[in-house]
Coordinates of C-alpha atoms and ligand atoms in Angstrom, one line a residue:
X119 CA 219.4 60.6 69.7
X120 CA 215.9 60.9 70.4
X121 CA 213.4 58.6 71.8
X122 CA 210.8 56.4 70.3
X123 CA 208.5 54.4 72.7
X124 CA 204.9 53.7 72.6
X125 CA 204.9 50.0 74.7
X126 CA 202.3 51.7 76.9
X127 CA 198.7 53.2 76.8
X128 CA 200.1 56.1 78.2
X129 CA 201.5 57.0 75.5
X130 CA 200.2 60.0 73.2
X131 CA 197.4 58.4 71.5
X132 CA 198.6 56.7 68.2
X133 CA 201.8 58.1 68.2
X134 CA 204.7 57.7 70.8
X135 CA 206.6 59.6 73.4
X136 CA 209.5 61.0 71.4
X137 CA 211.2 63.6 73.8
X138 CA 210.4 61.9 77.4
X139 CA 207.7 59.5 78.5
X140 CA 204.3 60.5 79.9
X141 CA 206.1 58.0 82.4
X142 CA 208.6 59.9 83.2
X143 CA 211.1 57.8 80.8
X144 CA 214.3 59.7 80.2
X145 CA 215.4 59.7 76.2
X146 CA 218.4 58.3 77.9
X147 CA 217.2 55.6 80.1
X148 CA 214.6 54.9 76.5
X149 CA 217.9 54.3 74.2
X150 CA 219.3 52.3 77.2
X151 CA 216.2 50.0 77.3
X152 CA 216.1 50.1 73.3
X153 CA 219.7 48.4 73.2
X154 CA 219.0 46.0 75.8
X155 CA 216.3 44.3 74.1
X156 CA 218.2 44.5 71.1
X157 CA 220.9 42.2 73.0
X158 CA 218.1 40.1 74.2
X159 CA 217.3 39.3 70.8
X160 CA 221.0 38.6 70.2
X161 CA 221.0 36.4 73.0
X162 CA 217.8 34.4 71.6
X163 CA 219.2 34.3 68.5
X164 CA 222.4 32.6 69.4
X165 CA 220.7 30.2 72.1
X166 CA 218.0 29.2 69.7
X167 CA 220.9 28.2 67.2
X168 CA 222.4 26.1 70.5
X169 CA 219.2 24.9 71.5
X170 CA 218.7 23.3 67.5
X171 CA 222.0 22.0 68.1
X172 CA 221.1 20.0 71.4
X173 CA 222.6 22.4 73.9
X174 CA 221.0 24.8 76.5
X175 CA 222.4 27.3 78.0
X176 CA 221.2 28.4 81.5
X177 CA 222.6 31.7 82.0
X178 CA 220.9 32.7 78.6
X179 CA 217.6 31.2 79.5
X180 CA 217.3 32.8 83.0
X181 CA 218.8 36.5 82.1
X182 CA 216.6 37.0 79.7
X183 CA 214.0 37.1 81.9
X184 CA 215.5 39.7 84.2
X185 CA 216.6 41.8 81.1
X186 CA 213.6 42.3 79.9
X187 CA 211.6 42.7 83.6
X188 CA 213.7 45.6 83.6
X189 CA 212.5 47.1 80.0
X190 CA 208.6 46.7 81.6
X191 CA 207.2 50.2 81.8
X192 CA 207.1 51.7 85.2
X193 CA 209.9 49.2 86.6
X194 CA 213.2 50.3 86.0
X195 CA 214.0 54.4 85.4
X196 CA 218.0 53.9 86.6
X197 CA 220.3 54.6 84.0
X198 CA 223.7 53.4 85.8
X199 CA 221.8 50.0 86.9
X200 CA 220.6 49.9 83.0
X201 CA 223.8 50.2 81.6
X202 CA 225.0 47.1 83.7
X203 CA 222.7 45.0 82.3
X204 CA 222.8 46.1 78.8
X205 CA 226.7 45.3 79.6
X206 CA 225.9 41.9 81.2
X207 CA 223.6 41.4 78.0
X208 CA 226.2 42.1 75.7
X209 CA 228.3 40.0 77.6
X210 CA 226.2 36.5 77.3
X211 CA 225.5 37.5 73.5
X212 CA 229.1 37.5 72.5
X213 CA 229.8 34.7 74.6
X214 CA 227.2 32.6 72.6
X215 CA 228.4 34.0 69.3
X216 CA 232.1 32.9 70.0
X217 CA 230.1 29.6 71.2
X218 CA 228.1 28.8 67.8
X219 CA 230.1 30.4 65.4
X220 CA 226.8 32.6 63.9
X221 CA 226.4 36.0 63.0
X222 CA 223.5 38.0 64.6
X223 CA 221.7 41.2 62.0
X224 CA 219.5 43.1 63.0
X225 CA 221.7 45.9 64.4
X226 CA 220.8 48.2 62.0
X227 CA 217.1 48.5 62.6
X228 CA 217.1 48.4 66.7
X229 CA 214.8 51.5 67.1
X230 CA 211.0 51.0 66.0
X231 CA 211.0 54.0 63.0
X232 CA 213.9 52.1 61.3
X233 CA 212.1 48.7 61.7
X234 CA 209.4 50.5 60.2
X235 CA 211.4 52.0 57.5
X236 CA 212.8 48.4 57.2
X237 CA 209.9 45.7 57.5
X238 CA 207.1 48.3 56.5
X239 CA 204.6 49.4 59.3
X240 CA 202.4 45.8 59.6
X241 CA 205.4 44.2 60.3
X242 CA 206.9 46.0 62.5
X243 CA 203.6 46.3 65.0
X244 CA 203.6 42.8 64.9
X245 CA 207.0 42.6 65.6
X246 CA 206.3 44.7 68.8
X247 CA 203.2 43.5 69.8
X248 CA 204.9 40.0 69.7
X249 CA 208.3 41.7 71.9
X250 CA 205.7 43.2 74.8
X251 CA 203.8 40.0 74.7
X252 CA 207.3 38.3 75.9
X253 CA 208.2 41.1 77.9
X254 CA 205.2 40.9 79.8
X255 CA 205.3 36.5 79.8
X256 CA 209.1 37.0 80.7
X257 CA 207.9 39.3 83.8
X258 CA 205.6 36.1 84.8
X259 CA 208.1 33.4 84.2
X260 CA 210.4 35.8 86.3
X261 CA 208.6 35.6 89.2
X262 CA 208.3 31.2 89.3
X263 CA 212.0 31.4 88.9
X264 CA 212.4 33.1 92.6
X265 CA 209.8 30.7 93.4
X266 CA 211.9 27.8 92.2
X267 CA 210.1 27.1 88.9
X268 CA 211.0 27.0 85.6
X269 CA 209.8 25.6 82.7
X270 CA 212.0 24.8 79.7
X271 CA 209.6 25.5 76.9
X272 CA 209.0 28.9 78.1
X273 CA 212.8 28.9 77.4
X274 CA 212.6 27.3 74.4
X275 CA 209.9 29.5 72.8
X276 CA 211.6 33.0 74.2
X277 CA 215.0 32.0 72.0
X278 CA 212.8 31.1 68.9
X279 CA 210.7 34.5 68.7
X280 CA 213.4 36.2 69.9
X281 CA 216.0 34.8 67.7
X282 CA 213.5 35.7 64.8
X283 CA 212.8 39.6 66.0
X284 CA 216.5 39.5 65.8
X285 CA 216.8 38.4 62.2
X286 CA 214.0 40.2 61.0
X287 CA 212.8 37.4 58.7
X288 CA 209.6 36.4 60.0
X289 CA 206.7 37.0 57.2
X290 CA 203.4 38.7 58.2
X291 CA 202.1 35.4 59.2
X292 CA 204.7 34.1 60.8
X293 CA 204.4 37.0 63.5
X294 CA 200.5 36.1 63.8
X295 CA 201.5 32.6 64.7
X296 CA 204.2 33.9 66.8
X297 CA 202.3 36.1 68.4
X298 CA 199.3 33.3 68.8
X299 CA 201.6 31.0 70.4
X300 CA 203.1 33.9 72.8
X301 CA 200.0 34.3 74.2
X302 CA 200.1 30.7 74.6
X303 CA 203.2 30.1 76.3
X304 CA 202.0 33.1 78.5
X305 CA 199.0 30.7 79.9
X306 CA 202.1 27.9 81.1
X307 CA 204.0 31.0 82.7
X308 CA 201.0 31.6 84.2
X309 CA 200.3 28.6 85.6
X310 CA 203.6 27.8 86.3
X311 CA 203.8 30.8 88.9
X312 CA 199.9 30.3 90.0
X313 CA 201.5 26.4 91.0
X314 CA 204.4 28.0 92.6
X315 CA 202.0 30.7 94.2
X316 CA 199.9 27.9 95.5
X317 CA 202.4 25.9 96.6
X318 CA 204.1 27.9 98.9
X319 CA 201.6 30.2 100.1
X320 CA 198.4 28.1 99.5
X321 CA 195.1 28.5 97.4
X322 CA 193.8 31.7 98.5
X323 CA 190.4 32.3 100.2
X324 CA 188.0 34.5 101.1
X325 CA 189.5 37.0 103.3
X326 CA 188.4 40.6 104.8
X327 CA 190.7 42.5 104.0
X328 CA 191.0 45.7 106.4
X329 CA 191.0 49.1 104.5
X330 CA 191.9 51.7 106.9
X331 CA 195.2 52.1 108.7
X332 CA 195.4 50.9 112.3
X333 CA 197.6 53.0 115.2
X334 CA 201.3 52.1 115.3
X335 CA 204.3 52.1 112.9
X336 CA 203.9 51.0 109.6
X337 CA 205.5 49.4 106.3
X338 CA 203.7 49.9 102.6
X339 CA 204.6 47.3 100.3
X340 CA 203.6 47.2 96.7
X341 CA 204.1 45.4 93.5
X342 CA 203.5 41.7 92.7
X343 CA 206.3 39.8 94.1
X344 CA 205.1 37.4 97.2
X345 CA 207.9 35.9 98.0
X346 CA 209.6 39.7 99.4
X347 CA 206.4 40.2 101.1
X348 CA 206.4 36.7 103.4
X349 CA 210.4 37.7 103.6
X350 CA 209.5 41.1 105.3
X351 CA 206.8 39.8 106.9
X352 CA 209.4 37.1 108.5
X353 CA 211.6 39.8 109.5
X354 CA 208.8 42.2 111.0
X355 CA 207.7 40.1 113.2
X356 CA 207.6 41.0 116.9
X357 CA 208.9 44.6 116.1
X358 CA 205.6 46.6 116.3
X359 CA 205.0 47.0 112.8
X360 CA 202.1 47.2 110.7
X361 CA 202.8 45.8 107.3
X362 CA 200.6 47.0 104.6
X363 CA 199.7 46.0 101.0
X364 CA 199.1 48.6 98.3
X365 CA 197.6 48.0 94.8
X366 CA 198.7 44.9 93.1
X367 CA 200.0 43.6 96.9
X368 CA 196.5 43.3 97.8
X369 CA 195.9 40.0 96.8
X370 CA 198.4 38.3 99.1
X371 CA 195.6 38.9 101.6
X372 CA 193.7 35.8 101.1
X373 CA 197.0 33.1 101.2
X374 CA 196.9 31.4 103.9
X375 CA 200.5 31.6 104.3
X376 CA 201.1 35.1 104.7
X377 CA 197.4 35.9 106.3
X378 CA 198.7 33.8 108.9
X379 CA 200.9 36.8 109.9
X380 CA 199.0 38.7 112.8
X381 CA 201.0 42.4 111.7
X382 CA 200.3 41.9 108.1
X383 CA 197.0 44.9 109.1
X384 CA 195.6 45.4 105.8
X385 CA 195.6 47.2 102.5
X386 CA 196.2 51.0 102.0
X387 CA 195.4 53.3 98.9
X388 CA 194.1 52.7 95.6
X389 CA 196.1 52.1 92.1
X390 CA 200.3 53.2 91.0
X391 CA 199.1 56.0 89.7
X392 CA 197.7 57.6 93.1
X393 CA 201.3 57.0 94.5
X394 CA 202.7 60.7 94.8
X395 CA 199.6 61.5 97.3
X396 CA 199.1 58.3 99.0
X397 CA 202.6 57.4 99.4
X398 CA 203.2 61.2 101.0
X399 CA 200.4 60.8 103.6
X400 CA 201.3 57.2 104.5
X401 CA 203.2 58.0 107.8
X402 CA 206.2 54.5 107.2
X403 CA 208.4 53.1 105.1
X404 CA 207.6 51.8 101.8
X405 CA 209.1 48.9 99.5
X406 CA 208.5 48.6 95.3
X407 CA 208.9 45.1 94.7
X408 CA 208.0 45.6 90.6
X409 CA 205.7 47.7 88.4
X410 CA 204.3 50.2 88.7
X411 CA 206.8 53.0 90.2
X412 CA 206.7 56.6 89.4
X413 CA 209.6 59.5 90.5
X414 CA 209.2 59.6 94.4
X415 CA 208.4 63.1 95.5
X416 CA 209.1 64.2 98.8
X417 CA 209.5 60.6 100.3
X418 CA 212.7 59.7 99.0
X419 CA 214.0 58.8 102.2
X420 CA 211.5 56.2 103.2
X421 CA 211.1 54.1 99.9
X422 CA 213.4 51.5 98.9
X423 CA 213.3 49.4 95.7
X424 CA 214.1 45.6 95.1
X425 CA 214.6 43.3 92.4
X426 CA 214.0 44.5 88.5
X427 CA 212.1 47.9 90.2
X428 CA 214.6 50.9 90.4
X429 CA 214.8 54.9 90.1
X430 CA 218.5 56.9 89.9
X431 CA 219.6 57.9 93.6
X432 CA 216.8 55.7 95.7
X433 CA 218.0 52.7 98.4
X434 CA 217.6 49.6 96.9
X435 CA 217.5 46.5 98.6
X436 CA 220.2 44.2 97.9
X437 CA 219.2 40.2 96.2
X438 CA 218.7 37.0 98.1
X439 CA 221.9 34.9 97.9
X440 CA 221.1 31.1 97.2
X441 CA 219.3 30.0 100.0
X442 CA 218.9 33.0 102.1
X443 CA 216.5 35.7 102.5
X444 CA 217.0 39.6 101.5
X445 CA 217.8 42.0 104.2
X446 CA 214.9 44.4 104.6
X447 CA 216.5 46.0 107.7
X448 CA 216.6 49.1 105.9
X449 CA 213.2 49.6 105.2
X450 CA 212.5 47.9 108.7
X451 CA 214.6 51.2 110.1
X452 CA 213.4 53.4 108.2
X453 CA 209.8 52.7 109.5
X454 CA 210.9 52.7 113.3
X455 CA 212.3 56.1 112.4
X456 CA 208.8 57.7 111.1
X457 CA 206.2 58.5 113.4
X458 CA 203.8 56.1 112.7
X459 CA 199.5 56.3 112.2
X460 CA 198.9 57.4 115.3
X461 CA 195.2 56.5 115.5
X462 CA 193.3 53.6 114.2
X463 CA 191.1 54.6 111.1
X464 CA 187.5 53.7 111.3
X465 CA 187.1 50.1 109.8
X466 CA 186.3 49.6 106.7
X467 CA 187.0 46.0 105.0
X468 CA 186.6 44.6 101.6
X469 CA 186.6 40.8 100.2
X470 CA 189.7 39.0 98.5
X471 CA 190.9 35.5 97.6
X472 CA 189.0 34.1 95.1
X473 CA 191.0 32.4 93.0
X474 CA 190.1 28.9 90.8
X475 CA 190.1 26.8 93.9
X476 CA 187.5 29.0 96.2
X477 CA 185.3 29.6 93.4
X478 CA 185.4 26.2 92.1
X479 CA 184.4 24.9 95.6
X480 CA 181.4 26.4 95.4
X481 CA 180.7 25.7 91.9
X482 CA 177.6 24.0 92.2
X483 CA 176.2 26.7 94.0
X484 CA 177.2 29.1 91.1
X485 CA 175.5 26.8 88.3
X486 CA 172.2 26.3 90.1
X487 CA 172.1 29.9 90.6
X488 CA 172.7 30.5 86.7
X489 CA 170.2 27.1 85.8
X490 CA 167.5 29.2 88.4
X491 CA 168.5 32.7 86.8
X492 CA 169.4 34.2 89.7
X493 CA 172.7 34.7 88.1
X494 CA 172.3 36.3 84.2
X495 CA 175.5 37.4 83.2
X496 CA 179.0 37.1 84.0
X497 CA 181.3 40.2 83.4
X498 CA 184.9 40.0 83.8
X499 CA 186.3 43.4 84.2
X500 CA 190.2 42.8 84.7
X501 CA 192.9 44.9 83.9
X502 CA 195.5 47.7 84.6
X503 CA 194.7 51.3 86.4
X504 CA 195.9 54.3 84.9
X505 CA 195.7 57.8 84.5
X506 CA 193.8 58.8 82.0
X507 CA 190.0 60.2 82.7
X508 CA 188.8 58.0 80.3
X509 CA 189.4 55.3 82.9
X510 CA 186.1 56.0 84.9
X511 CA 184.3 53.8 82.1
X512 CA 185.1 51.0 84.3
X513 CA 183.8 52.8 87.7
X514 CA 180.3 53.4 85.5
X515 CA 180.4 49.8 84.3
X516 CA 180.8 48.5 87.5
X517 CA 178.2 50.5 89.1
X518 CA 175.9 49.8 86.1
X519 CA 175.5 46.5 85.6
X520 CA 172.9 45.0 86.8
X521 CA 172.1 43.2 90.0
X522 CA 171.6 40.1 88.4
X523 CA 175.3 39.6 87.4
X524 CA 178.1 38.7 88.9
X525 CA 181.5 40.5 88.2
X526 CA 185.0 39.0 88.5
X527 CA 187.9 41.3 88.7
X528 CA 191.6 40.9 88.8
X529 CA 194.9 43.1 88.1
X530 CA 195.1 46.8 89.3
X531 CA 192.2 48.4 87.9
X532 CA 189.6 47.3 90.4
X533 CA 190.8 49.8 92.3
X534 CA 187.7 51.9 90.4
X535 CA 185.3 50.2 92.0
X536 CA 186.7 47.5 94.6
X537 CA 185.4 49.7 97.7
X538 CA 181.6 49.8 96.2
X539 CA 179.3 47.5 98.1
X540 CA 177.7 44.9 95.5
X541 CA 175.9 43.3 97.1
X542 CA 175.2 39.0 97.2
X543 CA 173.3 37.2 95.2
X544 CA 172.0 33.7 97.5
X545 CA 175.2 34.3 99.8
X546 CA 177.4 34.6 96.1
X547 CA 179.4 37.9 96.4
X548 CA 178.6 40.0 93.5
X549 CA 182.5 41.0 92.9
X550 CA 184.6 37.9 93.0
X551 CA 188.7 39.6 93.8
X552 CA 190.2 37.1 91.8
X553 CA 194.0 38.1 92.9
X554 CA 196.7 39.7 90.4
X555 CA 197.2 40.3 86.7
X556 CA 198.8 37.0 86.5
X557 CA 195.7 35.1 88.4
X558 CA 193.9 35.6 84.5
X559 CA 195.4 31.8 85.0
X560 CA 192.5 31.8 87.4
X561 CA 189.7 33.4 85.6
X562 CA 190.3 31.1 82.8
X563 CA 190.1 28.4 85.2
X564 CA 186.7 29.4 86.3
X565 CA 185.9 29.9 82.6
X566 CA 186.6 26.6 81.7
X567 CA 185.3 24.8 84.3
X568 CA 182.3 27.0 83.7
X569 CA 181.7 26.2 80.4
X570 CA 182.4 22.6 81.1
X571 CA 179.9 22.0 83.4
X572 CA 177.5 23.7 80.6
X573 CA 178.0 21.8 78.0
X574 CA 180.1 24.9 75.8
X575 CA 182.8 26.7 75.1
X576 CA 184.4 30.0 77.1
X577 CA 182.2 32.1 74.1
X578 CA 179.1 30.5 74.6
X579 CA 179.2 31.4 78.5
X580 CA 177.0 34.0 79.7
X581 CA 180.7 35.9 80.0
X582 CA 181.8 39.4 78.8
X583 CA 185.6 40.5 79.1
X584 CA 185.9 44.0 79.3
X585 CA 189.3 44.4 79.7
X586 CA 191.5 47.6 81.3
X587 CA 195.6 47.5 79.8
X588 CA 198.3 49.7 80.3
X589 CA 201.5 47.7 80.5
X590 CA 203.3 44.9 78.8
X591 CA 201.8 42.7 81.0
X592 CA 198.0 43.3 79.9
X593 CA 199.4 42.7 75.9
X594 CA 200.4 38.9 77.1
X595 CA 197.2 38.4 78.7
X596 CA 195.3 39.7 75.6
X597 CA 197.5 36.9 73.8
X598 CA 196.6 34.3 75.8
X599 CA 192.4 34.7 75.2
X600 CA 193.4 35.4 71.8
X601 CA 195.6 32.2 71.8
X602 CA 192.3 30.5 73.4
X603 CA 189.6 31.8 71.1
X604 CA 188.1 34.2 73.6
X605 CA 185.7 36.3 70.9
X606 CA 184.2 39.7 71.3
X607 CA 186.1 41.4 74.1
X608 CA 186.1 44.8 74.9
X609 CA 189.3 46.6 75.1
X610 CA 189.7 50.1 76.5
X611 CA 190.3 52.7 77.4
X612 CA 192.2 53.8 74.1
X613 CA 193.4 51.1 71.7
X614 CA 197.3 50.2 71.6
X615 CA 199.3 52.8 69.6
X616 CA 201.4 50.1 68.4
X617 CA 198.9 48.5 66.4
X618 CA 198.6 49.4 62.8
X619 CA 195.2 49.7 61.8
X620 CA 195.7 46.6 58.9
X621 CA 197.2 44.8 62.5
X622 CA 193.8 45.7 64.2
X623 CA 191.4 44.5 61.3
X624 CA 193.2 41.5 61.3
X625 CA 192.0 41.0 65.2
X626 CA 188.6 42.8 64.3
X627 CA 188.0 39.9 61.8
X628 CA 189.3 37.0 63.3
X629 CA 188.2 37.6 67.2
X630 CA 185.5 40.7 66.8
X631 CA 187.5 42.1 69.4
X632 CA 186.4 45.8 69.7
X633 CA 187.3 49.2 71.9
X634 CA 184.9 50.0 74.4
X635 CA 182.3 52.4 74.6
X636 CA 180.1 53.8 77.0
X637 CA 178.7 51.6 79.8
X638 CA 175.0 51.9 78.7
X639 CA 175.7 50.5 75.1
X640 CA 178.5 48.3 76.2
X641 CA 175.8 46.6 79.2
X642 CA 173.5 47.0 76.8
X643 CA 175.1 45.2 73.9
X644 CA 176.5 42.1 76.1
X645 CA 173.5 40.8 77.7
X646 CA 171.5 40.6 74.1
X647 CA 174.2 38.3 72.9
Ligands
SF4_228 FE1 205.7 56.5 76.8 FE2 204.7 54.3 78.0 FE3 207.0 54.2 76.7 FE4 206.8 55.5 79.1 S1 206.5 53.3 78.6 S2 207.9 56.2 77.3 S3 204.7 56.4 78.8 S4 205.0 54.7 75.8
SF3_229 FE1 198.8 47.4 87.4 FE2 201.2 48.4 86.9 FE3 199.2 46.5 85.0 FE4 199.7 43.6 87.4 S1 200.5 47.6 88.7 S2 198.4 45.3 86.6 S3 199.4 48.6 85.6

């Protein structure tokens, strides 16, 4: 068997990784993840036939999130762990078949070139780009769920698209639609987890956020899952420990509920993809709570894994039972154990927390600043880090724009340029942190209200997106503005190999969504519309 994946923008540019991933993706682990979506679909197929016929099924609702978390690039690399969930999978797809009575197809075209073969090559990018748009909502609707929220027509929608990727009988614009309404469903699961991120932990705001390590022994923790960052926080306390974010952790700076937390010292690092260097010199324990992990090297005793996040042979930390808390006295030990920073860097901060409610609270001061045109442009440059050299675009960009505008930023690629100092414009920081991938909730919040308070839409805003992707997660987002009109973003820094060129006129023509160039014409092209 070979492999066939190109979910990610790592992948070989318009092609796929056929042998390994440029992830490190084992053709094994690959076929693993192939035949758990398959059962996924099997499992959305049954439970959308239930579902017509009155009856939910809450096993099938809520697995399916987890299932798929765990086919997210970067998250899950552990073949023994895979196979029991493509076993559970299996298991909750045969129990609903016995339970409705139906048959599920679709077996014999699980691997993308034989749904090409099958549904021809429009169909079948649809097809995916409408699977990593749920992959990357299911990641989002995964995380409200540990918060305690759920929300039935996410549900709902997952067994429809699902059940139809698994029957293979959606037309060309069916999938559109599908794909339309994805990106719609992915704005509830954002909200849903931005309520239940708000809600427990409280609205962000501005925060200093120190950047330099600080004497004493120390704890990295990184991914985007809150709730095991307040739990080890809770459990560090009074034990001499430093607890650090790293790259999408950074956010959970500026919530009041875990800044309240005296050892949580600061951020260390920049993006996943600096992780073999940075997580070698950081002198602690670390914890992956999600995306994005890569093969440890050399630190293999001192990271730990939780949740949907795992790689063959590394500790991973055990779930919360109902009601209780996860035990991170491993990774707790494990710190004690290393040696510690054992001097305090020189201090160097940067700004987070501004999500909806911060920046809305000083709304008016935003709008008289654009009436007075002190304020030209707005440029939202959010998105995923990455590898590839083509990536320092969005260092240039930042660094280019000019000091009339203000830039928002969110997800992991800020990292490019979070450090550089902007600058104010009348007391407004230049670069607004706006949190996580999944705070886009909270950009197109501040959109909105934006473009309320001026009498127009989100396009007639003196806005740019110039979005970053990498992951599944980024594909969902895209869905969302797509879902919401958004026109004319920029999308870089390579387009999606999984889009068929007949798939991308259709978006050229419908959104004048384009790739992005250099930061001269791009600048250049934005403020004269
Ligand atoms: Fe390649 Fe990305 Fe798939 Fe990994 S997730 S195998 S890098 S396309
Ligand atoms: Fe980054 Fe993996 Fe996408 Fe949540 S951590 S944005 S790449």
């Amino acid at each position: 068997m070979t492999m066939f994946c190109y979910q990610c923008e790592q992948t070989i540019p318009g092609q796929a990784c056929t042998t390994r991933g440029v992830c490190g993706k084992q053709e094994t682990t690959a076929n693993l993840q192939d035949q758990i979506v398959q059962a996924v679909k099997e499992i959305g197929f049954y439970n959308h036939q239930l579902r017509q016929s009155g009856r939910k099924d809450a096993e099938a609702d809520q697995k399916t999130l987890d299932f798929l978390f765990a086919t997210v690039t970067n998250v899950n690399f552990d073949d023994a762990r895979l196979a029991g969930i493509l076993d559970a999978a299996r298991k909750i797809a045969e129990r609903l078949k016995r339970e409705t009575g139906t048959m599920c197809p679709g077996k014999e075209w699980i691997t993308i070139p034989l749904r090409r073969e099958n549904f021809g090559e429009d169909a079948a990018s649809l097809q995916e780009l409408l699977m990593y748009g749920i992959k990357g909502t299911a990641a989002y609707a995964h995380h409200a769920f540990l918060l305690g929220r759920e929300m039935d027509e996410i549900y709902g929608f997952f067994a429809k698209a699902l059940g139809s990727l698994a029957a293979g009988n959606s037309s060309i614009d069916e999938l559109i639609a599908l794909c339309m309404e994805c990106g719609g469903v992915n704005l509830k699961a954002m909200e849903l987890l931005d309520n239940a991120h708000t809600e427990h932990f409280g609205h962000p705001v501005p925060t200093p956020v120190c950047v330099t390590p600080k004497k004493g022994k120390a704890i990295l923790v990184t991914g985007h899952d809150l709730l095991d960052l307040e739990e080890l926080l809770k459990q560090t306390e009074g034990k001499g420990i430093h607890v650090y974010t790293h790259c999408e952790m950074l956010p959970a700076h500026g919530y009041p509920g875990l800044k309240k937390y005296p050892h949580l010292a600061g951020n260390y690092g920049g993006a996943w993809q600096d992780q073999h260097k940075e997580f070698a010199a950081f002198s602690g324990s670390i914890l992956v709570t999600t995306n994005c992990l890569q093969n440890p090297q050399g630190y293999e005793h001192r990271i730990f894994t939780t949740g949907c996040a795992a790689w063959p042979g590394l500790k991973s930390i055990a779930d919360r039972v109902p009601g209780g808390m996860k035990d991170f006295s491993p990774v707790i030990d494990a710190a004690l154990a290393e040696t510690g920073f054992t001097e305090d860097g020189e201090e160097q901060t940067l700004l987070v927390g501004f999500g909806h409610n911060a920046v809305l609270g000083v709304a008016d001061k935003v709008i008289d600043a654009v009436k007075s045109g002190k304020i030209k442009h707005f440029y939202l440059i959010g998105g995923c880090d990455g590898a590839k050299p083509g990536r320092n675009y969005y260092t240039e960009l930042a660094e280019k724009i000019p000091k009339d505008c203000v830039i928002l930023t969110l997800a992991c690629g800020k990292y490019r340029f979070n450090k550089m100092p902007f600058g104010d414009i009348d007391g407004i920081p230049r670069l607004l942190d706006i949190g996580q991938c999944n705070d886009a909730y909270s950009a197109i919040q501040i959109a909105v209200a934006l473009a309320n308070a001026f009498g127009t839409d989100v396009n007639g805003l003196p806005l740019s997106m110039i979005l970053s992707w990498y992951e599944q997660k980024a594909v969902c987002i895209l869905l969302t503005l797509l879902f919401l009109g958004v026109k004319n973003i920029k999308l870089g820094p390579s387009l999606p190999a999984f889009i068929s060129p007949a798939v991308l006129g259709v978006l050229v023509e419908k959104f004048q969504i384009a790739p992005i160039s250099t930061p001269e014409t791009d600048i250049k092209t934005t403020l004269a519309g």
